XYZ file of C-alpha atoms in Angstrom:
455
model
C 84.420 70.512 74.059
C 80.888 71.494 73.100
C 79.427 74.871 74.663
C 76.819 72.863 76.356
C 79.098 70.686 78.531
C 81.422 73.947 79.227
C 81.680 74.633 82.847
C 83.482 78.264 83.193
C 84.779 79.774 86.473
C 85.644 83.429 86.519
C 88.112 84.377 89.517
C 87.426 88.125 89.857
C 84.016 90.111 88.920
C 85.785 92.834 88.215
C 85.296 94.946 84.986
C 87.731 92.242 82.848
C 85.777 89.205 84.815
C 82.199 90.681 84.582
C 82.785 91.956 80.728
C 84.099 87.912 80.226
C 81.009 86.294 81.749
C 78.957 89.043 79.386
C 80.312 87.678 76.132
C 80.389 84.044 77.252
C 76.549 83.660 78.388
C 74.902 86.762 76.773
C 76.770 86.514 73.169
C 77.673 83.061 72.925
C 75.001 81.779 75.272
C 77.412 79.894 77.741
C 74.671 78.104 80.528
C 77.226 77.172 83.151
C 79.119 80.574 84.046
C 80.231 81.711 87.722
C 82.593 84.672 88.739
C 84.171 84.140 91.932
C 85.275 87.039 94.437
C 86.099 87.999 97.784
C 84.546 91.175 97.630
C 81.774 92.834 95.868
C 81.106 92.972 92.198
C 83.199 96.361 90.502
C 84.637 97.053 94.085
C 88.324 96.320 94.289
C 89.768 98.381 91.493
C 87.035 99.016 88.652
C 85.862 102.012 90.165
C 88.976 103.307 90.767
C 89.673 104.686 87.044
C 88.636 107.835 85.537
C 86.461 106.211 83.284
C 88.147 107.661 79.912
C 88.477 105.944 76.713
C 90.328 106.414 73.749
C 91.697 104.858 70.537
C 94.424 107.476 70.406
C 97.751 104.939 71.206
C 101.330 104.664 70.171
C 103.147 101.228 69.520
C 105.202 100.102 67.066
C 101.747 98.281 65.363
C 98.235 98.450 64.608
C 97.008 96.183 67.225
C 96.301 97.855 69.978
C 94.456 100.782 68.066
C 92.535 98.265 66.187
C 91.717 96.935 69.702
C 90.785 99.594 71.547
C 88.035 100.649 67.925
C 86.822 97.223 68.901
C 85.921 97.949 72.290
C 84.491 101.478 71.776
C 82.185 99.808 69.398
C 81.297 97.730 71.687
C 80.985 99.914 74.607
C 78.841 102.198 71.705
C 76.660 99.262 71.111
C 75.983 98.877 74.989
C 75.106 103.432 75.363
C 72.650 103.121 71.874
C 70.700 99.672 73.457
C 70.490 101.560 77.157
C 69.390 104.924 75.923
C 73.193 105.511 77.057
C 72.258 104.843 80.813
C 76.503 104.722 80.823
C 76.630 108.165 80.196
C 78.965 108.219 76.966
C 79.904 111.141 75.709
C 82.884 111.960 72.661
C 84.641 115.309 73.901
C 88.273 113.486 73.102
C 91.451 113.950 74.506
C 94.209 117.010 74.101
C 96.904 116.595 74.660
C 98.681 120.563 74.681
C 102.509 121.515 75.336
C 104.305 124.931 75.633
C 107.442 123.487 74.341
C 107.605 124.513 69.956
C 110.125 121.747 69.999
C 107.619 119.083 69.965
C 105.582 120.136 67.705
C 107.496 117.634 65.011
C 106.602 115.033 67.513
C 102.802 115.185 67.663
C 102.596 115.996 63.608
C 104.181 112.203 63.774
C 102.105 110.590 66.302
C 99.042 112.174 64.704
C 100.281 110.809 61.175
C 101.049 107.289 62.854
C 97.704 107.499 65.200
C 96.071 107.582 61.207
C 98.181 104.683 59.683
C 97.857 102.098 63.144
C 93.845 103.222 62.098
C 92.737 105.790 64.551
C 91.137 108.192 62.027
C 92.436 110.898 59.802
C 95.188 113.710 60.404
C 94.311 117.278 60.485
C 96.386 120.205 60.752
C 95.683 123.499 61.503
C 98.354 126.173 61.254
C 96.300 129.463 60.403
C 93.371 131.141 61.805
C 91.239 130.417 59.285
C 91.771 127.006 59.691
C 88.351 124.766 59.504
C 88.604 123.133 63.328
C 85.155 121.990 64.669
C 85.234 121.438 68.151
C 83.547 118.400 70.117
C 79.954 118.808 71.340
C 79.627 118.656 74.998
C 77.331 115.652 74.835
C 76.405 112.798 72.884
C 78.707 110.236 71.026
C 78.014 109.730 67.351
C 79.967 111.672 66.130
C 81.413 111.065 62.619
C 84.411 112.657 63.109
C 87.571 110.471 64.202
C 91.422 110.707 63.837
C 93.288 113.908 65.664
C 93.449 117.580 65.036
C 96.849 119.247 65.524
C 97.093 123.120 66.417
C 99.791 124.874 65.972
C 98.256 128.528 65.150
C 98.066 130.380 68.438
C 94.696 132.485 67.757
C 93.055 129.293 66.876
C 93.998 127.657 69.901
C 92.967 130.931 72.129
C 89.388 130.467 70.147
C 88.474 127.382 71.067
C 90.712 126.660 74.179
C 90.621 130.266 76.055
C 91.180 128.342 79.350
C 94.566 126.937 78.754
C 98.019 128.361 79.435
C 98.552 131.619 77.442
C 101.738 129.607 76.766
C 100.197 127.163 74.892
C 101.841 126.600 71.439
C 100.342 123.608 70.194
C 97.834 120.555 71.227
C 96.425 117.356 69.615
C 92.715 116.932 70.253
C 92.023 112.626 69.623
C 88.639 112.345 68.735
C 87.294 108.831 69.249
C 88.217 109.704 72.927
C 86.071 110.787 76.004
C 84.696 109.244 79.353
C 82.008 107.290 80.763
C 79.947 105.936 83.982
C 82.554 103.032 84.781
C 80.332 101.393 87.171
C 77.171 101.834 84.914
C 78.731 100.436 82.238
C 79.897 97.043 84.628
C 76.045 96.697 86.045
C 74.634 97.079 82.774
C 76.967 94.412 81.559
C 76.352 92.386 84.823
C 72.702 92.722 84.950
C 72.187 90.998 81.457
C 74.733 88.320 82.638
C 72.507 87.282 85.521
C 69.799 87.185 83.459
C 71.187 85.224 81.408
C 72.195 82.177 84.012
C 75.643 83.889 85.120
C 75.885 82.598 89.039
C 77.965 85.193 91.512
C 79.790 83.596 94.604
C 81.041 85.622 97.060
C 84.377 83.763 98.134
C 88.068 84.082 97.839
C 90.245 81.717 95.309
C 92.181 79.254 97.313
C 93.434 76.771 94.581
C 92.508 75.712 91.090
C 92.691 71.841 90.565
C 94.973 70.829 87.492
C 95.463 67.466 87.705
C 96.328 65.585 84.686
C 97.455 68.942 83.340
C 94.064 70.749 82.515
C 91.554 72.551 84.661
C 89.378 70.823 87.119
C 88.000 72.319 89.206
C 88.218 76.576 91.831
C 88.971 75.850 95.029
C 86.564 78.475 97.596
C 86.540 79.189 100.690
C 83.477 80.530 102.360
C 83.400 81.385 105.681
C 86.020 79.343 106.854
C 84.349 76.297 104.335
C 85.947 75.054 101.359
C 83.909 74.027 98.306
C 85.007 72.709 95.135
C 83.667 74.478 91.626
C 83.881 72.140 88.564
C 85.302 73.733 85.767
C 86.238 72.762 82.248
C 87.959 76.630 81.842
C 89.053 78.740 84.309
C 89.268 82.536 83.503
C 91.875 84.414 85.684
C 90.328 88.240 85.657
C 91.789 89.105 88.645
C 93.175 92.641 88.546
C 95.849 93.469 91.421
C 95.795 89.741 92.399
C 96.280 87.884 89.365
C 99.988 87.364 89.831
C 99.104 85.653 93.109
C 96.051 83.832 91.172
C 98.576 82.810 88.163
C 100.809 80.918 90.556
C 98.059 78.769 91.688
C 98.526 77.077 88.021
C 101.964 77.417 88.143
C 102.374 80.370 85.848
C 104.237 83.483 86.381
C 103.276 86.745 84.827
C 105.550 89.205 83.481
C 103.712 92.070 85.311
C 104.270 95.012 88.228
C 101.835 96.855 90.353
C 102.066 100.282 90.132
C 100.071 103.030 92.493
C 97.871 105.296 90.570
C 95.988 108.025 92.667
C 93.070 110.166 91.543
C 91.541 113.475 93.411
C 88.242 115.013 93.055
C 86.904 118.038 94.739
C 84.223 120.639 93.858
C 85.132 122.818 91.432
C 82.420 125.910 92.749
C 84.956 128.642 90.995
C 84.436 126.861 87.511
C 88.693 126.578 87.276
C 87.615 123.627 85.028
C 85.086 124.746 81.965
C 82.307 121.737 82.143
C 82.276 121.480 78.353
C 86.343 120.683 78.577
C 87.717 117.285 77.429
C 89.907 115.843 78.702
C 93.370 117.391 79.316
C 96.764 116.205 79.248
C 99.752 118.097 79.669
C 102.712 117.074 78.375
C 105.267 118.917 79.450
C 107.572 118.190 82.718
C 106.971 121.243 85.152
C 107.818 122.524 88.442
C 104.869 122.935 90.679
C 103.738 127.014 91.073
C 104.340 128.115 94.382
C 104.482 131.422 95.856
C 107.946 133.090 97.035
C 107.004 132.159 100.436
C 106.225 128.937 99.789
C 109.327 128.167 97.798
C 111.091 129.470 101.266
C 108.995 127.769 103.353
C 109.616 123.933 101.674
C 113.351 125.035 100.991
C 113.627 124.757 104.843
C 112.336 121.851 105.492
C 114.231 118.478 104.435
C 111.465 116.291 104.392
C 109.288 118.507 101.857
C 112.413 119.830 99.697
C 111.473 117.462 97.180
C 108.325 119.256 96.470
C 110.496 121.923 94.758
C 111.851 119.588 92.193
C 110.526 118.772 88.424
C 108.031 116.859 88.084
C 107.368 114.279 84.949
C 104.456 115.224 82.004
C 101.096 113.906 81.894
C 99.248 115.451 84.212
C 95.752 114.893 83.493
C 91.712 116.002 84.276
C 88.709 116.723 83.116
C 84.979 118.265 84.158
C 83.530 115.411 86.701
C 79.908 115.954 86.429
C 77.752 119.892 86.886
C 80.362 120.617 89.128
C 83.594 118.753 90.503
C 86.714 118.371 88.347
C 89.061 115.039 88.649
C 92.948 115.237 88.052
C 95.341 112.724 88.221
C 99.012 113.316 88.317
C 101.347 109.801 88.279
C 104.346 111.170 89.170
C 105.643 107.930 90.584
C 106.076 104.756 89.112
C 107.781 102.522 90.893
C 106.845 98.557 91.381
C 105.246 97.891 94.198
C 103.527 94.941 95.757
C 99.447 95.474 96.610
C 98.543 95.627 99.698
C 95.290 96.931 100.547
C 94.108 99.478 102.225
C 96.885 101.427 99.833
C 98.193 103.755 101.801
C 97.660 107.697 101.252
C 100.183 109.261 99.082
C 101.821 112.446 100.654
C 100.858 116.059 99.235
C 98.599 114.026 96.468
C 95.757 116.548 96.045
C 97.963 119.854 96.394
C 100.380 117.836 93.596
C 97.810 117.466 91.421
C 95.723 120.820 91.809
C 99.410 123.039 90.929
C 100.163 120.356 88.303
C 96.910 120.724 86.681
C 96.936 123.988 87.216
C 99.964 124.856 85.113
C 97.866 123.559 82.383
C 94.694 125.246 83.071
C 95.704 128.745 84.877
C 91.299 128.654 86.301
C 92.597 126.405 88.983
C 95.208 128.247 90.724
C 92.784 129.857 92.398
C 92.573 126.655 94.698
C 96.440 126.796 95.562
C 97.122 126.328 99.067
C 93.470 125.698 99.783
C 91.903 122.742 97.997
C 88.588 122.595 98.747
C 87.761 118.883 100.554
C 89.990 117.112 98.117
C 88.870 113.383 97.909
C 91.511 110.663 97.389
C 91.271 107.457 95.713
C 93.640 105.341 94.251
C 93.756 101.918 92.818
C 97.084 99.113 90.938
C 97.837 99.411 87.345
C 98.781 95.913 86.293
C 101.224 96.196 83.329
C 103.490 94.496 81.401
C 106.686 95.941 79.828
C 105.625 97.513 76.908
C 102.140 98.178 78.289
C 99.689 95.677 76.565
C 97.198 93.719 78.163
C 97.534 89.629 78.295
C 94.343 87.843 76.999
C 93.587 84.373 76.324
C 95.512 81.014 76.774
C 97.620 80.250 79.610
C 100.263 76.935 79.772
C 97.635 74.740 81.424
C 94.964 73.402 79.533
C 91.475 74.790 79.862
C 93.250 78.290 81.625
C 92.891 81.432 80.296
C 93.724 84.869 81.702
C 92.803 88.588 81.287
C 94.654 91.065 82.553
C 97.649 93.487 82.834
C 95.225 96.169 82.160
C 96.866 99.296 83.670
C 95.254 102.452 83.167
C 92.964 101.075 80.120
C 91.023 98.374 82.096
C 87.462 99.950 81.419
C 88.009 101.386 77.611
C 89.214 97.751 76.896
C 87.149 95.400 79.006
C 84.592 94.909 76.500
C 86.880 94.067 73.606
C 88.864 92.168 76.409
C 85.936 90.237 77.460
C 84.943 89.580 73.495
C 88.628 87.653 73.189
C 88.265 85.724 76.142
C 84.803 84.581 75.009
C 85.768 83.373 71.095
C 89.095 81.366 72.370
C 86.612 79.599 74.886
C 84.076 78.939 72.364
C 86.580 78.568 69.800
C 85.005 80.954 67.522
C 86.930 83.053 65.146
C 89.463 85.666 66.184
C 90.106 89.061 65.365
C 93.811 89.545 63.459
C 94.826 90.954 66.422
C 94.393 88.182 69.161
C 98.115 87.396 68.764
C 99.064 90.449 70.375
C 97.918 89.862 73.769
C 99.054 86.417 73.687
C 101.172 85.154 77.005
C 103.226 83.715 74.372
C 104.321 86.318 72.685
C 107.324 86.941 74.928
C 108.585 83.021 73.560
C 109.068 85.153 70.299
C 112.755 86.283 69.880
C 111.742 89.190 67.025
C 108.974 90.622 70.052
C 112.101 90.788 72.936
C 113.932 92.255 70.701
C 111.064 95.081 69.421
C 110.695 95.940 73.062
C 114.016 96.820 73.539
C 113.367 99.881 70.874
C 109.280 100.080 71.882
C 109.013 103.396 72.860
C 106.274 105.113 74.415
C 103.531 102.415 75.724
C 100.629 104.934 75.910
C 100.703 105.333 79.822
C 98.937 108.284 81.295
């Protein structure tokens, strides 16, 4: 089927959708494009993230490293023709521990970070050691790969605000954070300009008959109107299992709840030149002797005293707020919406945080006007996105994003945009594929997977 006489229908203007429709008219100059949702363009979960990037990730391959450089090249591409109106900047990750014993583990993951081809290795295990630190601003940096510490004066140089009991960290360089929402309008702007049509509606059906796409069932209103379509593109974050079934497909995917607090930061507890910070060490939360009495007493809040799982993370949010987010449960749910308000959230995440960077336990016990937001993760087992084909001719779907959804949209979006136009793919398409679980060797390699890259 010929561009010209291609008819696509995006369910969900989300990041994913709005990053497809990008590609497809802007790139590949698509006429006849429409996202389709309910809501608001970036509303539902897009601007729920923390707006991080990185191609620092684990996996028994190359593909989602190779990926995730895509998509920060392309997400580069978009901050050099904008003047970076998305706010880009390249402080990286680091990731820091107080445990010696895993020390052997990140000299591995930085060595296996540089053969999946996320930059050099660099290790740093005297005081002299040459370590150049990220500048606060800007993104062009040439430097790329990780930089493991394991000297304790060096890491007291350049990180005085972390845990005197700091004994090591890995600071990912192609890594850092963004405007999420400027970064979707920018993206959406040049969409509309070029032809892309928005219609505010909700998904009711998608016609298949004869085993290929017809045709997006809306309702408006109360109204239902028919869309043609020769491809549909299901982009539709916390509801694409629902959307799926419409075509008869059913993901392999679960909805987790991920939180996120703000709240000004007026004591500086958070340095505004930090990157971001991960902790990765399981912790009990610091409270006082009185406190530890106080919860001991009560049943319902005894839980508060247990140990709670690594990867507590945060960084600076703008001249003077700082962000942390602190996933400390996982379970499957099903979305509902308005999600409903986790208990304790911001004081579990201010101690948490706060183990890692000592400036914020000044805020124990008194959070200053903590705001809570919170969106789904949409994963699959081992944590990698699907994109492209589904079983029903003319179908494609982009999704299972968790955590990632705005550091991979564009790269996402890219995929999406060569298997409709049947242009050439990038070697590693297959990846992502639905299919890919119809592969006997792949169930079996996520039996032994390992660590998915979840924060």
């Amino acid at each position: 089927m010929s561009p010209a006489s291609s008819k696509v229908v995006i369910c969900g203007a989300g990041i994913a959708g709005i990053a497809a429709a990008y590609q497809l008219a802007v790139e590949h100059g698509l006429d006849h494009v429409t996202l389709v949702d309910e809501g608001n363009p970036l509303s539902l979960t897009s601007d729920k993230s923390t707006e991080a990037y990185r191609n620092w990730w684990p996996g028994p391959d190359w593909a989602m490293t190779a990926f995730m450089n895509r998509s920060i090249d392309l997400i580069e591409e978009i901050a050099r023709a904008t003047d970076n109106r998305i706010n880009l900047n390249r402080r990286g990750y680091v990731f820091a521990t107080s445990d010696a014993g895993k020390i052997p583990f990140l000299e591995t993951m930085a060595k296996a970070a540089e053969e999946n081809g996320g930059g050099a290795a660099r290790f740093h295990d005297t005081a002299q050691s040459a370590y150049t630190p990220s500048p606060e601003r800007g993104f062009d940096s040439a430097l790329s790969g990780a930089d493991v510490i394991t000297d304790a004066s060096l890491i007291r140089r350049h990180f005085p605000f972390l845990a005197p009991e700091t004994v090591a960290l890995v600071h990912a360089r192609r890594a850092g954070w963004l405007s999420a929402q400027q970064l979707g309008m920018v993206m959406l702007e040049a969409a509309r300009a070029h032809g892309v049509q928005i219609l505010k509606g909700r998904v009711v059906g998608i016609d298949t008959a004869g085993g290929r796409v017809r045709g997006v069932h809306v309702e408006q209103q109360g109204e239902r109107r028919t869309l043609d379509a020769t491809h549909v593109v299901l982009a539709a974050g916390p509801m694409q299992a629902e959307m799926a079934r419409m075509i008869g497909v059913d993901l392999p995917i679960r909805a987790e709840r991920h939180f996120k607090v703000s709240f000004p930061d007026a004591l500086g507890g958070m340095p505004r030149n930090a990157p971001m910070l991960i902790w990765l060490d399981e912790q009990q939360l610091p409270w006082s002797d009185e406190e530890r009495a106080a919860l001991a007493a009560d049943e319902e809040a005894q839980w508060l005293l247990g140990t709670f799982p690594a990867g507590v993370h945060g960084r600076p949010d703008g001249a003077s707020a700082t962000l942390i987010l602190f996933n400390h449960h996982g379970d499957a749910v099903d979305p509902v919406f308005p999600l409903p308000e986790p208990e304790y959230y911001p004081e579990i995440a201010l101690r948490g945080m706060s183990t890692m960077v000592p400036g914020l336990k000044a805020y124990n016990g008194k959070t200053p006007r903590p705001y809570i937001d919170g969106g789904y993760y949409m994963r699959t087992q081992e944590n990698r996105p699907l994109i492209g084909p589904a079983p029903v001719e003319g179908a494609y779907i982009s999704c299972a994003y968790s955590g990632f959804g705005v550091m991979a949209s564009c790269a996402g979006g890219e995929l999406i945009a060569r298997y409709i136009t049947e242009t050439e793919l990038p070697d590693y398409a297959p990846a992502f594929l639905l299919s890919r679980y119809e592969d006997a060797a792949y169930n079996a390699l996520l039996e032994r997977w390992g660590d998915g890259g979840q924060l």
